[in-house]
Coordinates of C-alpha atoms in Angstrom, one line a residue:
M1 CA 124.3 98.1 95.5
K2 CA 120.6 97.3 96.3
F3 CA 121.6 93.6 96.8
R4 CA 124.5 94.5 99.0
N5 CA 122.3 96.7 101.2
L6 CA 119.8 93.8 101.6
L7 CA 122.6 91.5 102.7
K8 CA 123.6 94.1 105.3
I9 CA 120.1 94.2 106.8
L10 CA 119.7 90.4 106.7
S11 CA 123.0 89.9 108.4
L12 CA 122.0 92.4 111.1
A13 CA 118.8 90.5 111.6
A14 CA 120.7 87.1 111.8
A15 CA 123.0 88.5 114.5
I16 CA 120.1 89.8 116.7
G17 CA 119.8 86.6 118.8
A18 CA 123.5 86.6 119.7
A19 CA 123.4 90.3 120.6
A20 CA 120.4 89.7 122.9
A21 CA 122.2 87.0 124.7
D22 CA 125.6 88.5 125.2
G23 CA 125.0 92.3 124.8
G24 CA 127.4 92.5 121.9
G25 CA 126.7 95.6 120.0
N26 CA 123.5 96.3 121.7
L27 CA 123.3 99.9 122.9
I28 CA 120.3 99.2 125.2
R29 CA 121.4 98.5 128.8
N30 CA 119.6 95.4 130.2
G31 CA 117.4 95.0 127.2
T32 CA 116.5 91.5 128.3
F33 CA 115.3 92.7 131.8
S34 CA 117.5 90.0 133.3
K35 CA 119.6 92.0 135.7
P36 CA 118.3 92.2 139.3
C37 CA 115.9 95.1 140.0
R38 CA 117.3 97.9 142.1
L39 CA 113.7 98.9 143.0
P40 CA 110.8 96.5 143.3
G41 CA 109.2 95.9 139.9
I42 CA 111.6 98.3 138.0
P43 CA 114.3 96.6 135.9
H44 CA 117.8 97.7 136.4
E45 CA 118.9 100.6 134.0
W46 CA 115.2 101.5 133.3
E47 CA 112.8 104.0 134.7
V48 CA 109.1 103.7 135.0
Q49 CA 107.4 107.1 134.3
R50 CA 103.9 108.5 134.4
P51 CA 103.8 111.8 132.4
N52 CA 100.6 112.6 134.3
P53 CA 101.2 111.6 138.0
K54 CA 97.6 112.3 138.8
G55 CA 96.3 110.0 136.1
G56 CA 94.6 106.6 136.3
E57 CA 95.8 103.5 138.2
T58 CA 98.4 101.2 136.6
E59 CA 100.2 98.0 137.0
T60 CA 103.9 97.6 136.1
K61 CA 106.0 94.5 136.8
L62 CA 108.4 91.9 135.5
D63 CA 106.2 89.0 134.3
G64 CA 106.8 85.9 132.3
G65 CA 110.1 87.0 130.9
G66 CA 108.9 90.4 129.9
F67 CA 107.9 93.7 131.4
L68 CA 104.1 94.1 131.8
L69 CA 102.5 97.6 131.9
Y70 CA 98.9 98.7 131.5
F71 CA 96.1 100.7 133.1
T72 CA 93.9 98.9 135.6
G73 CA 91.1 101.5 135.8
P74 CA 88.8 103.2 133.2
E75 CA 89.6 106.9 134.0
Y76 CA 92.5 109.1 133.0
V77 CA 94.1 106.4 130.8
D78 CA 96.9 108.4 129.2
Q79 CA 100.4 107.0 129.3
I80 CA 102.4 104.6 131.3
R81 CA 105.9 104.0 130.1
I82 CA 109.3 102.5 130.8
K83 CA 112.2 104.6 129.5
Q84 CA 116.0 104.7 129.1
S85 CA 118.3 107.6 128.1
L86 CA 120.8 107.1 125.4
K87 CA 123.6 108.9 123.6
L88 CA 123.5 108.3 119.8
E89 CA 125.6 109.6 117.0
P90 CA 124.1 112.4 114.8
G91 CA 123.8 111.3 111.2
K92 CA 124.0 107.6 112.0
V93 CA 121.4 105.0 110.9
Y94 CA 120.3 102.6 113.7
E95 CA 118.5 99.3 113.7
F96 CA 115.8 98.9 116.4
Q97 CA 114.2 95.6 117.5
Y98 CA 112.0 94.4 120.3
D99 CA 109.5 91.7 121.1
Y100 CA 106.0 92.3 122.5
R101 CA 102.8 90.5 123.1
S102 CA 99.3 91.6 124.2
R103 CA 95.8 90.6 124.9
L104 CA 93.9 90.3 121.6
D105 CA 92.0 93.5 121.7
A106 CA 91.8 96.3 119.1
G107 CA 91.6 98.8 121.9
L108 CA 95.3 98.5 122.4
K109 CA 97.1 101.8 122.1
A110 CA 100.8 101.4 122.6
D111 CA 104.1 102.4 121.0
A112 CA 107.8 102.2 121.2
T113 CA 109.2 105.7 120.6
F114 CA 112.5 107.5 120.3
W115 CA 112.6 111.2 121.3
G116 CA 115.4 113.6 120.3
T117 CA 116.3 112.1 117.0
G118 CA 115.5 115.2 115.1
V119 CA 111.9 114.5 114.3
F120 CA 109.0 114.8 116.8
M121 CA 108.7 111.1 117.3
R122 CA 110.1 107.9 115.7
S123 CA 107.4 105.4 116.7
W124 CA 106.4 101.8 116.1
W125 CA 102.8 101.2 117.1
Q126 CA 101.8 97.9 118.6
V127 CA 98.8 96.0 117.2
P128 CA 97.1 93.1 119.0
S129 CA 99.2 89.9 119.2
E130 CA 98.7 87.0 121.6
K131 CA 102.0 85.5 120.7
W132 CA 105.4 87.1 121.1
T133 CA 106.1 89.2 118.0
T134 CA 109.4 90.6 116.9
V135 CA 109.3 94.2 115.5
R136 CA 112.2 95.6 113.6
G137 CA 112.9 99.0 112.1
L138 CA 115.5 101.4 110.9
F139 CA 115.9 105.1 111.6
A140 CA 118.4 107.8 110.9
M141 CA 119.6 110.4 113.5
A142 CA 119.4 113.9 112.1
D143 CA 122.7 115.9 111.7
N144 CA 121.4 118.9 113.7
V145 CA 120.9 117.2 117.1
D146 CA 123.1 116.7 120.1
G147 CA 122.5 112.9 120.3
N148 CA 120.7 112.9 123.6
V149 CA 117.8 110.5 123.0
I150 CA 115.1 108.9 125.2
L151 CA 113.5 105.6 124.3
T152 CA 110.1 105.0 125.7
L153 CA 108.1 101.8 125.7
Q154 CA 104.6 102.9 126.3
N155 CA 101.0 101.7 126.8
R156 CA 98.1 104.1 126.5
S157 CA 95.4 101.6 127.2
R158 CA 93.8 99.1 129.6
I159 CA 95.0 96.2 127.4
K160 CA 97.7 94.1 129.0
L161 CA 101.0 94.5 127.1
W162 CA 104.5 92.9 127.6
Y163 CA 107.9 94.0 126.2
R164 CA 111.1 92.1 126.1
N165 CA 114.5 91.7 124.2
I166 CA 115.0 95.4 123.4
I167 CA 117.9 95.9 121.0
L168 CA 119.4 99.0 119.4
K169 CA 122.5 98.7 117.1
P170 CA 124.4 101.1 114.8
T171 CA 124.6 100.2 111.1
E172 CA 126.8 101.2 108.2
L173 CA 123.7 102.1 106.1
A174 CA 123.1 105.5 104.7
K175 CA 119.8 107.4 105.3
E176 CA 118.9 106.9 101.7
D177 CA 119.0 103.1 102.1
I178 CA 116.1 103.0 104.6
P179 CA 113.2 103.3 102.1
K180 CA 114.8 100.7 99.9
L181 CA 114.9 98.2 102.8
I182 CA 111.7 99.1 104.6
P183 CA 109.1 100.3 102.2
E184 CA 106.3 102.7 103.0
F185 CA 103.2 100.8 104.1
K186 CA 99.9 102.6 103.9
V187 CA 96.5 101.0 103.6
H188 CA 93.8 103.0 101.8
S189 CA 90.2 102.2 100.8
V190 CA 89.7 101.7 97.1
E191 CA 86.6 103.9 97.2
S192 CA 85.2 106.1 100.0
D193 CA 82.2 103.8 100.4
D194 CA 84.6 101.0 101.4
V195 CA 85.4 102.9 104.6
F196 CA 82.1 104.8 105.2
I197 CA 79.4 102.3 104.3
L198 CA 75.9 103.6 103.8
P199 CA 72.6 101.6 104.1
D200 CA 72.2 101.1 100.3
T201 CA 75.5 99.3 99.7
K202 CA 75.5 96.4 97.4
K203 CA 79.1 95.4 97.9
K204 CA 80.2 92.0 98.9
S205 CA 83.4 93.3 100.5
A206 CA 85.0 96.5 101.7
D207 CA 88.1 96.7 99.5
F208 CA 91.5 98.2 100.5
I209 CA 94.8 98.5 98.8
V210 CA 98.5 99.1 99.7
N211 CA 99.2 101.9 97.2
G212 CA 102.6 102.2 95.6
F213 CA 103.7 98.8 96.8
S214 CA 105.9 97.3 94.1
D215 CA 106.0 93.7 92.8
E216 CA 109.6 93.6 94.0
N217 CA 108.5 94.3 97.5
L218 CA 105.8 91.6 97.3
K219 CA 108.7 89.1 96.8
K220 CA 110.4 90.2 100.0
F221 CA 107.5 91.1 102.3
R222 CA 104.2 89.4 103.3
I223 CA 101.0 91.4 103.8
E224 CA 98.5 90.2 106.4
A225 CA 95.3 91.9 107.5
D226 CA 93.1 91.4 110.6
Y227 CA 89.6 92.9 110.9
Y228 CA 88.0 93.6 114.2
P229 CA 84.2 93.9 114.0
T230 CA 84.4 94.4 117.8
P231 CA 87.5 95.2 119.8
E232 CA 87.8 91.6 121.1
R233 CA 86.8 89.6 118.0
M234 CA 89.2 89.2 115.1
V235 CA 88.5 88.1 111.5
R236 CA 91.4 87.2 109.3
C237 CA 91.0 89.0 105.9
R238 CA 91.7 87.6 102.4
V239 CA 94.8 89.3 100.9
A240 CA 95.7 89.0 97.2
G241 CA 98.9 90.8 96.3
R242 CA 98.4 94.4 97.4
N243 CA 94.6 94.1 97.9
I244 CA 92.8 93.4 101.1
F245 CA 89.2 92.3 101.3
V246 CA 86.9 92.7 104.3
P247 CA 83.8 90.6 104.0
M248 CA 80.8 92.9 104.1
S249 CA 78.8 90.3 106.0
A250 CA 81.3 90.7 108.9
V251 CA 81.0 94.5 109.1
P252 CA 78.6 95.6 111.9
D253 CA 76.7 98.8 112.4
G254 CA 79.0 101.5 113.8
E255 CA 82.8 101.7 114.0
S256 CA 85.2 98.8 113.5
T257 CA 88.9 98.4 112.8
L258 CA 91.1 97.0 110.0
I259 CA 94.7 96.4 110.8
G260 CA 97.3 95.8 108.0
K261 CA 100.6 94.1 108.9
L262 CA 103.8 93.9 106.9
Y263 CA 106.2 91.0 107.6
S264 CA 109.7 90.3 106.3
K265 CA 109.7 86.9 104.5
A266 CA 113.3 86.4 105.6
D267 CA 112.8 86.2 109.3
N268 CA 109.1 86.9 110.0
A269 CA 109.8 90.2 111.7
L270 CA 106.9 92.7 111.8
I271 CA 108.2 95.6 109.7
A272 CA 105.2 98.0 109.6
T273 CA 101.5 98.3 110.5
A274 CA 98.6 100.4 109.4
Q275 CA 95.1 100.9 110.9
V276 CA 91.9 102.0 109.1
R277 CA 88.6 102.8 110.9
L278 CA 85.5 101.6 109.1
Q279 CA 82.1 103.2 109.8
R280 CA 78.9 101.4 108.7
V281 CA 75.6 103.1 108.9
M282 CA 72.6 100.7 108.8
K283 CA 70.1 103.5 109.1
L284 CA 70.7 107.2 108.6
P285 CA 69.4 109.4 111.5
A286 CA 66.8 112.0 110.7
G287 CA 68.1 115.4 109.7
V288 CA 71.5 114.3 108.4
D289 CA 72.2 115.7 104.9
F290 CA 75.8 115.0 103.9
S291 CA 75.5 117.5 101.0
T292 CA 75.2 120.5 103.3
P293 CA 78.0 120.7 105.8
A294 CA 77.7 123.1 108.7
E295 CA 79.4 126.5 108.6
V296 CA 81.0 128.5 111.3
R297 CA 79.1 131.5 112.5
L298 CA 80.4 134.4 114.5
E299 CA 78.7 135.7 117.7
D300 CA 76.5 138.1 115.6
G301 CA 75.3 135.2 113.3
R302 CA 77.5 136.1 110.3
K303 CA 78.9 133.1 108.3
F304 CA 82.7 132.9 108.5
F305 CA 85.4 130.7 107.0
P306 CA 88.3 130.6 109.5
V307 CA 91.8 130.4 108.1
G308 CA 93.8 129.8 111.2
I309 CA 97.3 129.2 112.4
Y310 CA 98.8 127.9 115.7
A311 CA 101.2 130.7 116.2
G312 CA 103.3 129.1 119.0
N313 CA 103.6 128.7 122.8
G314 CA 104.1 132.4 123.6
W315 CA 103.8 135.8 122.0
N316 CA 107.0 135.9 119.9
F317 CA 105.3 136.4 116.6
S318 CA 103.9 139.2 114.6
P319 CA 100.1 139.2 114.2
A320 CA 100.4 141.6 111.3
E321 CA 102.7 139.2 109.5
L322 CA 100.2 136.4 110.0
V323 CA 97.2 138.4 108.8
K324 CA 99.2 139.7 105.8
N325 CA 99.7 136.0 104.8
G326 CA 96.0 135.2 104.8
F327 CA 95.3 134.0 108.3
N328 CA 92.2 135.5 110.0
V329 CA 92.3 133.4 113.2
I330 CA 95.4 133.2 115.5
H331 CA 95.9 130.8 118.3
T332 CA 98.7 130.7 120.9
Y333 CA 99.1 128.2 123.7
A334 CA 100.0 131.1 126.0
T335 CA 96.4 131.9 126.4
N336 CA 95.7 128.7 128.4
R337 CA 97.4 130.1 131.6
R338 CA 95.0 129.5 134.4
D339 CA 96.1 132.5 136.5
V340 CA 95.6 135.3 134.0
D341 CA 92.6 136.4 136.0
K342 CA 94.8 137.0 139.1
G343 CA 98.5 137.0 139.8
D344 CA 99.9 136.8 136.3
E345 CA 99.6 140.4 135.2
E346 CA 102.2 140.0 132.5
G347 CA 100.4 137.1 130.9
R348 CA 97.1 138.9 131.1
A349 CA 98.5 142.0 129.5
R350 CA 100.1 140.1 126.7
N351 CA 97.0 138.1 125.9
L352 CA 94.8 141.2 125.9
K353 CA 97.4 143.0 123.7
L354 CA 97.2 140.1 121.2
L355 CA 93.4 140.5 121.1
D356 CA 93.8 144.3 120.7
D357 CA 96.3 143.8 117.8
A358 CA 94.0 141.2 116.1
R359 CA 91.1 143.6 116.3
K360 CA 93.0 146.4 114.6
L361 CA 94.0 144.0 111.9
G362 CA 90.5 142.6 111.4
A363 CA 91.4 139.2 112.7
R364 CA 90.3 136.9 115.6
V365 CA 92.0 135.0 118.4
M366 CA 91.1 131.5 119.5
V367 CA 91.7 131.3 123.2
Q368 CA 92.7 128.0 124.8
L369 CA 91.0 127.1 128.0
P370 CA 93.2 126.0 131.0
H371 CA 93.8 122.3 131.2
D372 CA 93.1 122.1 134.9
Y373 CA 89.7 123.7 134.6
T374 CA 88.6 121.4 131.7
E375 CA 90.2 118.1 132.6
K376 CA 89.9 117.8 136.4
A377 CA 86.7 117.0 138.3
G378 CA 85.4 119.9 140.3
E379 CA 87.5 122.6 138.6
S380 CA 85.0 123.9 136.1
A381 CA 83.4 126.1 138.8
R382 CA 86.5 128.3 138.4
L383 CA 86.0 128.9 134.7
P384 CA 83.5 131.9 134.9
H385 CA 86.1 134.1 136.7
W386 CA 88.7 133.2 134.1
L387 CA 86.3 133.8 131.2
D388 CA 85.6 137.3 132.3
V389 CA 89.1 138.3 131.1
Y390 CA 88.2 137.5 127.5
K391 CA 84.5 137.1 126.8
D392 CA 83.6 140.7 126.0
H393 CA 86.6 141.3 123.7
P394 CA 85.4 141.9 120.0
A395 CA 88.4 140.0 118.6
L396 CA 87.6 136.8 120.5
F397 CA 86.8 133.9 118.0
G398 CA 86.0 131.3 120.6
Y399 CA 87.5 128.8 123.1
Y400 CA 89.7 125.9 122.4
V401 CA 90.5 122.5 124.0
D402 CA 92.7 119.8 122.7
E403 CA 92.7 116.0 123.1
T404 CA 90.9 116.0 126.4
R405 CA 89.5 112.6 125.6
S406 CA 91.5 111.1 122.7
I407 CA 94.8 111.4 124.5
K408 CA 94.2 112.3 128.1
N409 CA 91.1 110.2 128.5
T410 CA 89.4 112.8 130.7
P411 CA 86.0 111.3 131.9
Y412 CA 83.1 112.5 129.7
P413 CA 81.2 114.0 132.7
V414 CA 84.2 116.2 133.5
I415 CA 84.4 117.5 129.9
K416 CA 80.6 118.1 129.8
A417 CA 80.7 120.0 133.1
A418 CA 83.4 122.3 131.7
Y419 CA 81.6 122.8 128.4
D420 CA 78.3 123.6 130.2
A421 CA 80.1 126.1 132.5
V422 CA 81.6 127.9 129.5
R423 CA 78.4 128.1 127.6
R424 CA 76.3 129.3 130.5
H425 CA 78.7 132.1 131.3
D426 CA 79.4 133.0 127.6
P427 CA 76.7 131.7 125.3
A428 CA 77.9 134.0 122.4
H429 CA 81.2 132.2 121.7
K430 CA 81.8 128.6 120.5
W431 CA 83.8 125.8 122.1
F432 CA 86.2 124.4 119.4
S433 CA 87.6 121.0 120.2
Y434 CA 90.6 119.3 118.6
E435 CA 89.4 115.7 119.0
G436 CA 88.2 112.7 117.2
P437 CA 84.5 112.5 116.2
D438 CA 83.6 110.7 119.4
P439 CA 79.8 110.4 119.7
N440 CA 80.0 110.7 123.4
L441 CA 81.3 114.3 122.9
R442 CA 78.3 115.3 120.8
D443 CA 76.9 117.6 123.5
S444 CA 80.3 118.8 124.6
M445 CA 81.5 120.8 121.6
D446 CA 80.2 123.4 119.1
A447 CA 82.8 122.6 116.3
I448 CA 85.5 120.1 115.7
I449 CA 89.1 120.7 114.5
Y450 CA 90.1 117.5 112.8
G451 CA 92.3 116.1 110.0
V452 CA 90.0 115.8 107.0
T453 CA 91.9 113.3 104.9
G454 CA 89.0 111.9 102.8
P455 CA 85.3 112.4 102.0
E456 CA 84.3 110.1 104.8
A457 CA 85.9 112.3 107.5
V458 CA 83.2 115.1 107.5
K459 CA 80.4 112.6 107.1
L460 CA 81.6 110.7 110.1
C461 CA 81.7 114.0 112.1
M462 CA 78.2 114.9 111.0
L463 CA 77.0 111.4 111.9
N464 CA 78.6 111.2 115.3
L465 CA 78.5 114.8 116.4
G466 CA 75.4 116.1 114.6
P467 CA 74.9 118.0 111.4
D468 CA 75.2 121.3 113.2
K469 CA 78.9 121.0 114.1
P470 CA 81.2 122.7 111.6
V471 CA 84.4 120.7 110.8
I472 CA 87.7 122.6 110.5
H473 CA 90.5 120.8 108.8
C474 CA 93.9 120.9 110.6
Y475 CA 97.2 120.0 109.0
G476 CA 100.9 120.7 109.3
Q477 CA 101.8 117.9 111.8
K478 CA 103.9 116.3 109.1
D479 CA 106.1 119.4 109.1
F480 CA 106.5 119.6 112.9
M481 CA 109.8 118.4 114.3
A482 CA 110.6 117.0 110.9
Q483 CA 113.7 116.8 108.7
S484 CA 111.8 117.3 105.4
A485 CA 109.7 120.0 103.8
T486 CA 106.3 119.0 102.4
S487 CA 105.8 119.9 98.7
L488 CA 103.8 122.8 97.2
D489 CA 101.3 120.3 95.9
Y490 CA 100.9 118.8 99.4
N491 CA 100.1 122.2 100.9
Q492 CA 97.8 123.3 98.1
S493 CA 95.9 120.1 98.3
N494 CA 95.4 120.6 102.0
F495 CA 93.6 123.9 101.3
V496 CA 91.5 122.4 98.5
M497 CA 90.5 118.8 99.0
P498 CA 89.1 119.2 102.6
V499 CA 86.8 122.0 101.3
I500 CA 85.5 119.7 98.5
W501 CA 84.8 117.1 101.2
G502 CA 83.0 119.5 103.5
A503 CA 85.5 121.2 105.8
R504 CA 84.5 124.8 106.5
G505 CA 87.7 126.0 108.0
I506 CA 91.5 125.4 107.6
F507 CA 94.1 125.6 110.4
Y508 CA 97.9 125.2 110.0
F509 CA 100.0 123.6 112.8
T510 CA 102.3 125.3 113.6
Y511 CA 104.0 128.6 112.7
S512 CA 107.3 127.4 114.2
N513 CA 107.6 124.9 111.3
L514 CA 108.2 127.9 109.0
R515 CA 110.7 129.9 111.0
D516 CA 112.6 127.8 113.5
R517 CA 115.4 125.5 112.1
K518 CA 115.3 123.6 115.4
V519 CA 111.7 122.6 114.6
N520 CA 112.3 122.1 110.9
P521 CA 115.8 122.6 109.4
R522 CA 114.2 123.1 106.0
C523 CA 111.8 125.9 107.2
A524 CA 113.1 128.4 104.7
E525 CA 112.1 126.0 101.9
L526 CA 108.8 125.2 103.5
K527 CA 107.7 128.7 104.4
P528 CA 106.7 130.0 101.0
R529 CA 104.9 126.8 100.1
V530 CA 102.6 127.3 103.1
L531 CA 102.4 131.1 103.3
D532 CA 101.9 131.7 99.6
T533 CA 99.1 129.1 99.6
A534 CA 97.5 130.5 102.7
R535 CA 97.7 134.1 101.4
R536 CA 96.1 133.4 98.1
F537 CA 93.5 131.1 99.6
G538 CA 92.7 133.7 102.2
E539 CA 91.8 136.2 99.5
I540 CA 88.9 134.1 98.3
S541 CA 88.1 132.1 101.5
Q542 CA 84.9 133.9 102.4
S543 CA 83.4 133.1 99.0
I544 CA 83.1 129.5 100.2
V545 CA 80.4 130.5 102.6
A546 CA 78.8 133.3 100.5
G547 CA 76.0 131.0 99.5
D548 CA 75.2 132.7 96.1
P549 CA 73.5 130.4 93.5
L550 CA 75.8 128.9 90.9
P551 CA 75.7 130.3 87.4
K552 CA 74.1 128.3 84.7
W553 CA 77.3 127.6 82.8
S554 CA 78.6 125.6 85.8
D555 CA 76.5 122.8 84.6
T556 CA 79.1 122.3 81.8
V557 CA 81.7 121.1 84.4
K558 CA 82.6 117.5 83.7
T559 CA 85.2 115.2 85.3
T560 CA 86.9 111.9 84.5
G561 CA 89.0 109.5 86.5
K562 CA 89.5 110.2 90.2
L563 CA 89.2 114.0 90.0
E564 CA 86.7 115.6 92.4
Y565 CA 85.3 119.1 92.5
K566 CA 83.0 121.6 94.2
A567 CA 82.0 125.0 93.0
F568 CA 81.1 128.2 95.0
A569 CA 79.7 131.5 93.8
D570 CA 80.1 135.0 95.2
Q571 CA 79.0 138.3 93.7
G572 CA 79.4 137.2 90.1
A573 CA 82.6 135.2 90.6
C574 CA 82.7 131.4 90.6
Y575 CA 85.4 129.3 92.2
I576 CA 85.9 125.7 91.2
F577 CA 87.8 123.7 93.8
C578 CA 89.2 120.6 92.1
G579 CA 91.8 117.9 92.7
V580 CA 92.8 114.3 93.0
A581 CA 93.3 112.8 96.5
A582 CA 96.9 111.8 97.2
D583 CA 95.9 108.2 98.0
K584 CA 94.5 107.5 94.5
E585 CA 96.6 105.5 92.0
T586 CA 95.4 107.5 88.9
G587 CA 94.6 111.1 88.2
G588 CA 91.7 112.7 86.3
T589 CA 90.6 115.6 84.2
L590 CA 88.1 118.5 84.6
T591 CA 86.6 120.3 81.6
F592 CA 84.1 123.2 81.4
T593 CA 82.9 125.9 79.0
P594 CA 83.3 129.3 80.5
P595 CA 81.2 132.3 79.2
A596 CA 83.0 134.5 76.6
G597 CA 84.7 137.4 78.2
K598 CA 85.3 135.8 81.6
R599 CA 88.8 135.8 83.0
L600 CA 90.1 132.5 84.3
R601 CA 92.8 132.3 87.0
D602 CA 94.6 129.6 88.9
V603 CA 94.2 131.1 92.4
L604 CA 96.8 129.3 94.4
N605 CA 99.5 129.8 91.7
D606 CA 98.3 133.3 90.8
R607 CA 98.4 132.8 87.0
P608 CA 95.8 133.1 84.2
Y609 CA 94.3 130.3 82.2
P610 CA 93.4 131.2 78.6
N611 CA 89.7 131.4 77.8
T612 CA 89.5 129.7 74.4
G613 CA 85.9 128.3 74.8
E614 CA 86.8 125.3 76.8
L615 CA 89.2 124.7 79.7
K616 CA 90.6 121.2 80.2
L617 CA 92.7 120.6 83.3
E618 CA 94.6 117.3 84.0
L619 CA 95.7 116.6 87.5
S620 CA 97.7 113.8 89.1
P621 CA 97.2 112.2 92.5
G622 CA 98.0 114.8 95.2
Q623 CA 97.4 117.8 93.0
A624 CA 94.7 120.4 93.5
R625 CA 93.6 123.7 92.1
I626 CA 91.1 126.6 92.6
I627 CA 89.9 128.0 89.3
E628 CA 88.5 131.6 89.5
V629 CA 86.0 132.5 86.8
K630 CA 85.3 136.2 87.0

């Protein structure tokens, strides 16, 4: 069966050239861009689109047998795309293929993406390639969609990029065949000090591995890796089997990029890519202590561990239900309306009712700032009047902005002007930014909301943004517009490992994953995995920031293998957070000797451990626990 499926995909690949030439079986109209243009510079059957019509300057044209698109200026570099609407069959598996080339620059941000397939995005991200490169992939349409799909070929950067020979064909494969034919390709650092490199390193190379990649796959696929010490300079890395080696002598101070590439040996098509950011610190700045991450403080100075949830785009949720399930901070995108201070009386009333409800429940609301006021030059002067609606409400947690730089490329001075306007008018409340740890935003945020996926993440935030900026872990994107439900282990790990690594807050995105079958058809299966975890975590969350000294017996905690842990004490109780990161190949153990008479409990699974003089816990990669000793 496996051999027969491989023959299917290889025969499909062999037929691609003929399909491109005569259109046979290709569902893409004018995928070769060969038909005369109806409008200047816009290929027949295609549409050029700017999602933000007021964004930066671009160039789009037919050029050298392909379609060229890129941003020509440095400001508001967001998205320029060419798109085509399609009607596909629900439940069907399709093969997608295209050629591209670009300038050799690691600053390239570009993707080919299908929208409407039943997941949020089905994307293939481009990596720098001076020569025409063929990309090929497979994807399955979900059963619960109408089949109306949009293909976008995008560029989100100033790097010149060309597309050509776009092909989409139905196959006879089953959804279950896809991972057998196109394996998962993830590149991980062997150790955390391979990706976050401190001054005292003695290593000759930074070492990476493609975890879980079988010997059988190595026979069918070729791994290559390019390292970019600077965006425009590339070093070819040594690859041995699943292992990738970056010479330490090539790694400069600051950030650099490793790009892994997976090619089919049958026809040299690029099947998958993976990018890893390396950070090297030649000299630690004064005042940075990675062992003491910053904590969130409320307007009265009290320490607070936020357990938050993105509740949705409106007000169609129950704050009481969220608080009952452990969340103490609620966010809704409905609060970013720019006209709540005048005109939109309904929106103003609903937002204030949310704040009132949260106050009665002992929770807080994170209010989103209007995009126009924070992302457009000259608009920050309008913020004080808007802030007056919220700033004195006792349930206000703080203000929120998202991706103002990382996606929308808002100029730094515009972001800084908005930040300064907010802090001048309301110095009591913090500005929380969903962003990457961009050092140019150091003075334009008070805390960062970021995916803490390894021990290097919080260290990077402390280094780039300053040690005074709390880091709040955000997860749940994997469940959003998905056809699968993440496991209980996955959800528990996302409440434990980031805390071990220094996160001092957890946010889940988004509540609709758990209650809307259009967002996630397996929401009923997913809901208890998230909410049970959040509720049980919420019961002990403030102990993380209590700051009590650890008991003497905690010195007996010992670990083996890849298990990591962190202990916290609060009013006589001790909580041991422990786990093994999901990207590790092996697990580990934790042992300790609790005092006689103490009760031991697995917090997240709400079950006791026996106190027999020594507790030994064995965990596999991706598993995590919180042990209460009380």
